[in-house]
């Protein structure tokens, strides 16, 4: 076992919680020790949900381990059913409870509750969060639909000639990256080509919605980390085709529409031109030449990492110098993409290894998770977050999808702004000694007197006209002058004047580094 400060994924029962939180009418009973309720904060604090997750904990204590913890499980299950009256009950256990081997799923199945009870096998020491979410979603769909599987050789569903094709959007979930807005954008996009969305699951779905999944003509696997197992099962059991292209980026969105067209028989070619996306126009403009060849390092979940690499290389002209994922179940997809861009794939969940690789690659932009944001900050490299795990700031109140043509606009802004701000800082540093930027530069295009009325705004209300820079007789020590130059030019003048005022009031003839910092502390009170 390895101790770590950060973790890309939690244990699999966190994944089960994500599915329960995503849905209505589903409740999870988790056999877990006291203290495991910390996971609630992921949803109430990080995702800013207005209510606690629909999860009941047994919260056994150390002194109870020598007693009958199985009875505690049954009591918790009965209390949860009577209090919340769920339409489906999920039963799982945390990593600590797994060691006790109380078999809570078997206990729940024998209680005779009048609702479907689905026991979850979540091997905490072999699997992690995304796998847990994927397995829980699959078990939900399989458990609710297994009695409705048609007999072998049965005819697949055929829609009427005047009926619009219907699709299910599978995979968006709680704690997912921009899932709420992606669903809106893709629903809009499908509607524009004549396809109706039947069920969105698990996000916002009910058990009754899951029962309607077979009524659609095909499924769209929006987030493979959550829904690929369920989609494969639906394809086998109900002969429902699956659209597997994830529409992140202009090129991928065109490919997505083309795949929808092949499945439905609709001509989507006329809808594939992103007339409302600004990314293709900017990528062809002269202003984008600054971005060409920028070195970018990408590390995220597999879906977003592969999509980001394609956008970076094909749509923005970046050079991919690193590509990796923490999602080992999808390592093959990342390895294949890394081969395309001629880089060594990085498959790891050790953030220290990621930091070492980022440092070696010397990228000009990092695209990753909340972990990579912190890594890039320490290394002084611009960063944009493209995938979970994320912090509260990556659950914006505004509309900010990642998928579809509008998602391409959001991605463009998110990635380009850090680089442009980096360019601005570079130019300021490069021209800091230019005659227009040094301490005695003309403050305005209006002339030397344009700034005379700004003394009040600069915090020098008590200074009269007789204490201008030209009339100050206080001397500066060479080391103090050098320290002053470290202050940004746009506030350096104010720092100089305040320091000289401070020295004059104390009768100091020569300003030293100590005087500079004493003045800073004085005026900063």
XYZ file of C-alpha atoms in Angstrom:
525
model
C 0.000 0.000 0.000
C 1.283 3.484 -0.883
C 0.577 6.564 1.180
C -0.315 9.619 -0.873
C -1.324 13.211 -0.397
C -3.590 13.352 -3.453
C -5.667 10.764 -5.275
C -7.169 10.988 -8.760
C -9.960 8.576 -7.851
C -11.610 7.476 -4.650
C -12.554 3.888 -3.808
C -15.339 2.232 -5.844
C -18.075 2.983 -3.305
C -17.616 6.684 -4.180
C -18.502 5.716 -7.742
C -21.633 3.965 -6.472
C -22.527 7.123 -4.566
C -22.178 9.159 -7.774
C -24.821 7.031 -9.480
C -27.197 7.176 -6.509
C -26.779 10.947 -6.232
C -27.386 11.358 -9.976
C -30.790 9.679 -9.894
C -34.192 10.183 -8.299
C -35.876 7.385 -6.355
C -32.640 5.452 -5.759
C -31.094 5.043 -2.292
C -27.742 3.534 -1.356
C -27.128 1.807 1.967
C -23.396 1.704 2.612
C -21.866 -0.567 5.211
C -19.081 1.702 6.429
C -17.295 2.719 9.620
C -17.813 5.964 11.451
C -16.070 8.726 9.532
C -16.761 7.571 5.968
C -19.533 10.151 5.657
C -16.813 12.575 4.539
C -17.845 11.641 0.996
C -21.007 13.726 1.372
C -18.859 16.854 1.105
C -17.860 15.944 -2.437
C -21.429 16.690 -3.496
C -22.558 19.410 -1.097
C -19.333 21.436 -1.100
C -17.465 20.625 -4.328
C -20.459 20.197 -6.656
C -22.622 22.639 -4.663
C -25.701 20.412 -4.482
C -28.527 21.683 -2.331
C -29.204 18.438 -0.474
C -27.281 15.583 1.058
C -26.666 12.462 -1.021
C -29.332 9.707 -0.783
C -26.977 7.461 1.183
C -27.436 5.802 4.588
C -24.390 4.571 6.494
C -24.201 1.837 9.100
C -21.386 3.843 10.755
C -20.166 0.995 12.916
C -17.604 1.829 15.586
C -14.495 -0.020 16.703
C -16.155 -1.400 19.831
C -18.911 -2.969 17.695
C -16.528 -5.110 15.650
C -16.621 -7.826 18.281
C -20.425 -7.916 18.223
C -23.135 -8.481 15.631
C -22.464 -5.918 12.893
C -24.698 -7.905 10.540
C -27.694 -6.966 12.640
C -26.626 -3.327 12.385
C -26.696 -3.674 8.598
C -30.257 -5.035 8.607
C -31.455 -2.333 10.982
C -29.931 0.411 8.804
C -31.505 -1.037 5.652
C -34.951 -1.253 7.238
C -34.700 2.283 8.630
C -33.549 3.653 5.255
C -36.465 2.027 3.440
C -39.054 3.277 5.920
C -37.688 6.812 6.023
C -36.880 7.463 2.340
C -39.251 4.972 0.582
C -36.929 4.492 -2.422
C -38.064 2.745 -5.574
C -34.701 0.956 -5.883
C -32.304 0.125 -3.056
C -28.573 -0.301 -3.667
C -26.477 -2.138 -1.077
C -22.709 -1.699 -0.898
C -19.774 -1.557 1.474
C -16.729 0.636 1.894
C -13.146 -0.605 1.772
C -12.965 -0.982 5.553
C -16.268 -2.865 5.797
C -15.155 -5.214 3.019
C -12.627 -6.712 5.416
C -15.371 -7.692 7.893
C -17.189 -9.812 5.267
C -20.685 -9.196 6.606
C -22.153 -9.716 3.087
C -24.658 -6.811 3.329
C -26.061 -7.558 -0.125
C -27.087 -11.084 0.863
C -28.556 -9.786 4.128
C -30.655 -7.217 2.254
C -31.868 -9.723 -0.342
C -33.263 -11.921 2.419
C -35.253 -9.147 4.105
C -38.214 -9.338 1.718
C -38.429 -5.622 0.948
C -41.128 -4.687 -1.614
C -38.679 -2.855 -3.936
C -35.813 -4.061 -6.135
C -32.697 -4.597 -3.995
C -29.438 -4.623 -5.936
C -26.318 -5.815 -4.096
C -23.077 -4.287 -5.390
C -19.766 -6.156 -5.478
C -17.181 -3.374 -5.265
C -13.658 -4.759 -4.706
C -12.119 -1.733 -3.031
C -8.542 -3.024 -3.069
C -8.543 -3.854 -6.773
C -10.734 -1.162 -8.360
C -11.424 2.559 -8.074
C -14.102 5.220 -8.381
C -14.857 5.305 -12.121
C -15.023 1.526 -12.238
C -17.402 1.603 -9.279
C -19.678 4.086 -11.062
C -19.528 2.055 -14.284
C -20.332 -1.209 -12.479
C -23.158 0.342 -10.426
C -24.823 1.860 -13.503
C -24.521 -1.444 -15.352
C -25.985 -3.412 -12.431
C -28.886 -0.953 -12.189
C -29.777 -1.277 -15.862
C -29.252 -5.026 -15.928
C -31.174 -5.568 -12.707
C -34.192 -3.550 -13.834
C -34.292 -4.730 -17.464
C -33.273 -8.398 -17.301
C -36.924 -9.515 -17.167
C -37.644 -7.522 -20.341
C -34.875 -8.948 -22.502
C -36.508 -10.273 -25.700
C -36.204 -13.924 -26.585
C -33.285 -14.893 -28.861
C -34.090 -14.331 -32.511
C -36.694 -11.688 -31.770
C -37.145 -8.722 -34.094
C -35.482 -5.458 -33.024
C -37.657 -2.418 -32.507
C -38.641 -0.629 -35.718
C -39.887 2.932 -35.726
C -42.796 4.172 -37.812
C -41.933 6.012 -41.068
C -43.141 9.366 -39.713
C -41.502 8.914 -36.291
C -38.349 10.786 -35.368
C -35.397 8.609 -34.344
C -34.928 8.468 -30.580
C -31.654 8.235 -28.682
C -30.593 7.689 -25.080
C -27.754 9.769 -23.652
C -25.886 7.485 -21.268
C -23.039 8.344 -18.921
C -23.511 11.868 -17.497
C -23.335 11.703 -13.720
C -22.817 13.649 -10.518
C -19.232 14.872 -10.050
C -18.710 14.518 -13.795
C -16.964 17.285 -15.722
C -19.571 19.727 -17.147
C -22.109 16.905 -17.606
C -25.121 19.149 -16.961
C -24.235 21.524 -19.794
C -23.038 18.784 -22.160
C -26.480 17.164 -21.984
C -28.154 20.454 -22.950
C -25.748 21.033 -25.831
C -25.979 17.523 -27.273
C -29.779 17.510 -26.946
C -29.821 20.723 -28.952
C -27.435 19.314 -31.535
C -29.466 16.134 -31.999
C -32.682 18.116 -32.296
C -31.114 20.163 -35.093
C -30.699 17.007 -37.187
C -34.095 15.541 -36.323
C -33.215 13.153 -33.483
C -35.186 13.129 -30.237
C -33.598 12.387 -26.862
C -35.598 9.738 -25.016
C -33.709 9.090 -21.746
C -30.730 10.765 -20.110
C -29.142 8.513 -17.483
C -27.997 8.330 -14.816
C -28.062 12.130 -14.382
C -31.621 13.186 -13.530
C -33.130 9.776 -14.333
C -35.596 7.701 -12.310
C -35.893 3.890 -12.197
C -38.926 4.253 -14.466
C -36.760 6.105 -17.010
C -34.312 3.212 -17.070
C -37.202 0.903 -17.957
C -37.830 3.069 -21.047
C -34.278 2.723 -22.389
C -35.134 -0.160 -24.790
C -37.806 2.001 -26.444
C -35.143 4.186 -28.102
C -33.556 3.372 -31.457
C -29.958 3.704 -30.288
C -27.740 4.744 -27.393
C -25.086 7.440 -27.259
C -22.192 6.644 -24.926
C -21.312 10.193 -23.893
C -18.934 9.184 -21.097
C -17.376 5.732 -21.630
C -15.839 5.703 -18.143
C -19.390 5.536 -16.751
C -21.532 3.923 -19.443
C -19.536 1.665 -21.757
C -20.423 -1.568 -19.898
C -24.133 -0.718 -19.866
C -24.039 0.184 -23.573
C -22.370 -3.117 -24.463
C -25.024 -5.049 -22.544
C -27.887 -3.137 -24.196
C -26.320 -3.768 -27.576
C -26.163 -7.517 -26.912
C -29.534 -7.935 -25.233
C -31.729 -5.409 -27.071
C -29.842 -5.000 -30.370
C -29.526 -1.258 -29.762
C -26.651 0.291 -31.715
C -24.250 2.519 -29.794
C -22.792 5.786 -31.070
C -19.305 5.783 -29.562
C -17.802 8.998 -30.917
C -17.508 11.530 -28.104
C -18.296 15.009 -29.573
C -15.542 17.072 -27.923
C -14.011 19.465 -30.441
C -15.113 20.570 -33.896
C -13.721 17.552 -35.733
C -15.119 15.042 -33.243
C -18.530 16.753 -33.330
C -18.609 16.391 -37.126
C -17.661 12.722 -36.779
C -20.341 12.313 -34.108
C -23.025 13.707 -36.412
C -21.805 11.459 -39.219
C -22.061 8.396 -36.976
C -25.566 9.433 -35.872
C -26.443 9.746 -39.542
C -25.199 6.233 -40.305
C -27.202 4.748 -37.419
C -30.441 6.613 -38.184
C -30.248 6.958 -41.956
C -30.483 10.753 -41.675
C -28.345 12.954 -43.921
C -26.480 15.039 -41.346
C -23.845 16.370 -43.747
C -25.576 19.739 -44.078
C -25.551 20.132 -40.290
C -21.864 19.308 -39.836
C -20.541 22.804 -40.591
C -20.036 24.614 -37.256
C -21.408 27.971 -38.362
C -21.715 29.072 -34.735
C -18.236 27.967 -33.624
C -15.444 30.552 -33.646
C -12.604 28.083 -33.226
C -12.118 27.169 -36.938
C -12.121 30.838 -37.968
C -9.566 31.829 -35.344
C -7.367 28.833 -36.127
C -7.086 30.114 -39.706
C -6.503 33.743 -38.739
C -3.149 35.505 -38.571
C -3.621 36.132 -34.840
C -3.394 32.405 -34.160
C 0.170 32.146 -35.454
C 1.427 32.870 -31.941
C -0.212 29.621 -30.831
C 1.245 27.422 -33.571
C 3.673 24.849 -32.260
C 2.971 25.497 -28.585
C 4.080 22.512 -26.503
C 1.187 21.005 -24.559
C 1.141 18.258 -21.912
C -2.184 16.426 -21.408
C -3.173 14.219 -18.469
C -6.803 13.487 -17.597
C -9.420 10.773 -17.748
C -9.110 8.813 -20.981
C -12.090 10.356 -22.793
C -11.048 13.958 -22.247
C -7.328 13.262 -22.690
C -7.755 11.664 -26.114
C -10.199 14.377 -27.207
C -7.882 17.146 -25.985
C -4.934 15.681 -27.875
C -6.920 15.701 -31.121
C -8.092 19.285 -30.613
C -4.606 20.458 -29.712
C -2.887 18.805 -32.665
C -5.501 19.086 -35.418
C -7.523 22.193 -34.593
C -5.143 24.552 -32.788
C -1.765 23.561 -34.211
C -0.217 22.713 -30.848
C 2.484 20.110 -30.403
C 1.540 17.320 -28.000
C 4.626 16.550 -25.875
C 2.904 14.424 -23.242
C -0.271 12.357 -23.033
C -1.533 10.196 -20.212
C -4.380 9.072 -17.996
C -5.068 7.731 -14.523
C -7.900 5.533 -15.885
C -6.141 2.192 -16.329
C -9.293 0.531 -17.724
C -8.982 2.772 -20.791
C -5.204 2.733 -21.107
C -5.389 1.110 -24.544
C -7.178 4.136 -26.044
C -4.593 6.522 -24.617
C -1.671 4.379 -25.775
C -3.092 4.325 -29.285
C -3.516 8.108 -29.293
C -0.012 8.629 -27.882
C 1.385 6.545 -30.728
C -0.404 8.828 -33.196
C 1.304 11.913 -31.762
C 4.683 10.269 -31.286
C 4.871 10.524 -27.490
C 5.368 8.009 -24.682
C 2.018 7.315 -22.961
C 1.845 7.917 -19.220
C -0.514 5.530 -17.434
C -0.331 6.171 -13.705
C -2.265 7.375 -10.682
C 0.849 8.737 -8.973
C 0.748 12.542 -9.153
C 4.473 12.738 -8.329
C 5.255 10.756 -11.461
C 3.026 13.088 -13.466
C 4.833 16.118 -12.034
C 8.211 14.645 -12.947
C 7.104 14.020 -16.532
C 5.639 17.501 -16.865
C 8.886 18.994 -15.587
C 10.939 16.936 -18.058
C 8.739 17.842 -21.047
C 8.989 21.648 -20.500
C 5.493 22.323 -21.929
C 4.072 25.797 -22.472
C 0.566 24.666 -21.505
C -0.740 21.874 -19.274
C -4.223 20.409 -19.792
C -5.349 18.213 -16.941
C -7.229 17.822 -13.696
C -7.208 19.755 -10.444
C -3.967 17.894 -9.657
C -2.261 19.205 -12.774
C -3.466 22.723 -11.990
C -1.488 22.561 -8.736
C 1.504 20.949 -10.455
C 1.554 23.620 -13.177
C 1.234 26.373 -10.594
C 4.326 25.123 -8.790
C 6.235 24.933 -12.075
C 5.008 28.324 -13.294
C 3.235 26.921 -16.369
C -0.235 27.980 -17.641
C -2.884 25.306 -17.106
C -6.490 24.602 -18.067
C -8.633 21.957 -16.351
C -10.288 19.552 -18.808
C -11.373 16.616 -16.664
C -12.373 15.362 -13.228
C -11.190 15.322 -10.493
C -11.946 19.017 -10.197
C -12.490 21.678 -7.579
C -15.511 23.868 -6.899
C -14.419 26.462 -9.484
C -14.887 23.864 -12.225
C -18.609 23.592 -11.480
C -19.511 27.051 -12.828
C -22.941 28.579 -12.498
C -22.733 29.782 -16.107
C -23.379 27.635 -19.179
C -20.021 26.055 -20.066
C -20.313 22.784 -22.037
C -17.358 20.846 -23.399
C -19.242 18.972 -26.105
C -20.661 20.116 -29.417
C -19.831 23.280 -31.339
C -20.568 25.587 -28.411
C -18.338 23.354 -26.295
C -15.566 23.983 -28.839
C -15.955 27.717 -28.174
C -15.693 27.160 -24.416
C -12.620 24.950 -24.844
C -10.992 27.536 -27.090
C -11.463 30.305 -24.522
C -10.370 28.100 -21.628
C -7.153 26.983 -23.329
C -6.151 30.156 -25.137
C -6.610 32.703 -22.355
C -3.791 31.307 -20.171
C -1.440 31.410 -23.154
C -2.431 34.947 -24.128
C -2.005 36.189 -20.578
C 1.381 34.492 -20.567
C 2.264 36.386 -23.744
C 1.240 39.662 -22.121
C 3.459 38.995 -19.121
C 6.316 38.042 -21.444
C 5.979 41.284 -23.379
C 5.907 43.329 -20.177
C 9.119 41.638 -19.047
C 10.760 41.979 -22.457
C 10.047 45.708 -22.750
C 10.430 46.659 -19.096
C 13.531 48.760 -19.884
C 11.954 50.400 -22.933
C 11.645 54.205 -22.781
C 7.849 53.921 -22.642
C 7.902 51.630 -19.607
C 10.649 52.876 -17.306
C 10.087 54.944 -14.182
C 10.262 58.364 -15.893
C 8.099 57.423 -18.880
C 5.337 59.780 -19.975
C 2.300 58.550 -18.028
C -0.221 59.217 -20.779
C -0.587 60.057 -24.451
C -2.070 63.371 -23.262
C 1.351 64.636 -22.213
C 3.496 65.092 -19.089
C 0.803 66.898 -17.114
C -1.876 64.287 -17.681
C -1.059 62.415 -14.517
C -0.869 65.391 -12.147
C -4.445 64.984 -11.041
C -3.991 61.328 -10.070
C -2.102 61.782 -6.804
C -5.257 61.124 -4.792
C -5.889 57.863 -6.721
C -2.318 56.777 -6.088
C -2.724 56.960 -2.317
C -0.767 60.203 -1.913
C -3.516 62.456 -0.663
C -1.279 64.248 1.861
C 1.517 64.954 -0.609
C 1.610 68.498 -1.917
C 2.873 69.784 -5.204
C 6.269 70.377 -3.633
C 7.165 66.720 -3.211
C 7.259 65.546 -6.803
C 9.929 63.062 -7.887
C 12.077 65.802 -9.383
C 12.260 67.679 -6.046
C 13.039 64.712 -3.792
C 16.599 64.868 -2.386
C 16.568 61.512 -0.550
C 19.211 59.137 -1.962
C 18.699 55.485 -2.827
C 21.272 52.827 -2.077
C 22.170 50.714 -5.166
C 20.769 47.506 -3.628
C 17.489 49.286 -2.833
C 17.238 50.494 -6.442
C 17.703 46.909 -7.630
C 15.017 45.689 -5.221
C 12.660 48.427 -6.434
C 13.021 47.174 -10.019
C 11.516 43.835 -8.968
C 8.215 45.614 -8.368
C 5.949 45.697 -11.487
C 6.427 48.896 -13.446
C 2.778 49.961 -13.177
C 2.981 50.303 -9.381
C 6.699 51.005 -9.089
C 6.215 54.771 -9.156
C 3.784 54.622 -6.274
C 6.189 52.415 -4.303
C 9.044 54.865 -4.923
C 7.054 57.900 -3.850
C 5.639 56.249 -0.724
C 9.075 55.014 0.308
C 10.623 58.462 -0.148
C 7.804 60.047 1.813
C 8.331 57.491 4.599
C 12.097 58.149 4.661
C 11.649 61.924 4.664
C 9.220 61.804 7.588
C 11.718 59.736 9.603
C 14.706 61.822 8.551
C 16.389 58.963 6.651
C 18.933 60.308 4.141
C 19.728 57.045 2.301
C 17.020 54.514 1.469
C 18.107 50.894 1.962
C 16.332 47.621 1.266
C 15.184 47.607 4.888
C 13.708 51.083 4.464
C 11.823 49.921 1.352
C 10.213 47.028 3.209
C 9.525 49.126 6.308
C 7.676 51.597 4.087
C 5.741 48.771 2.452
C 4.658 47.507 5.859
C 3.753 51.029 6.997
C 1.533 51.895 4.046
C 0.094 48.384 3.861
C -1.450 48.593 7.321
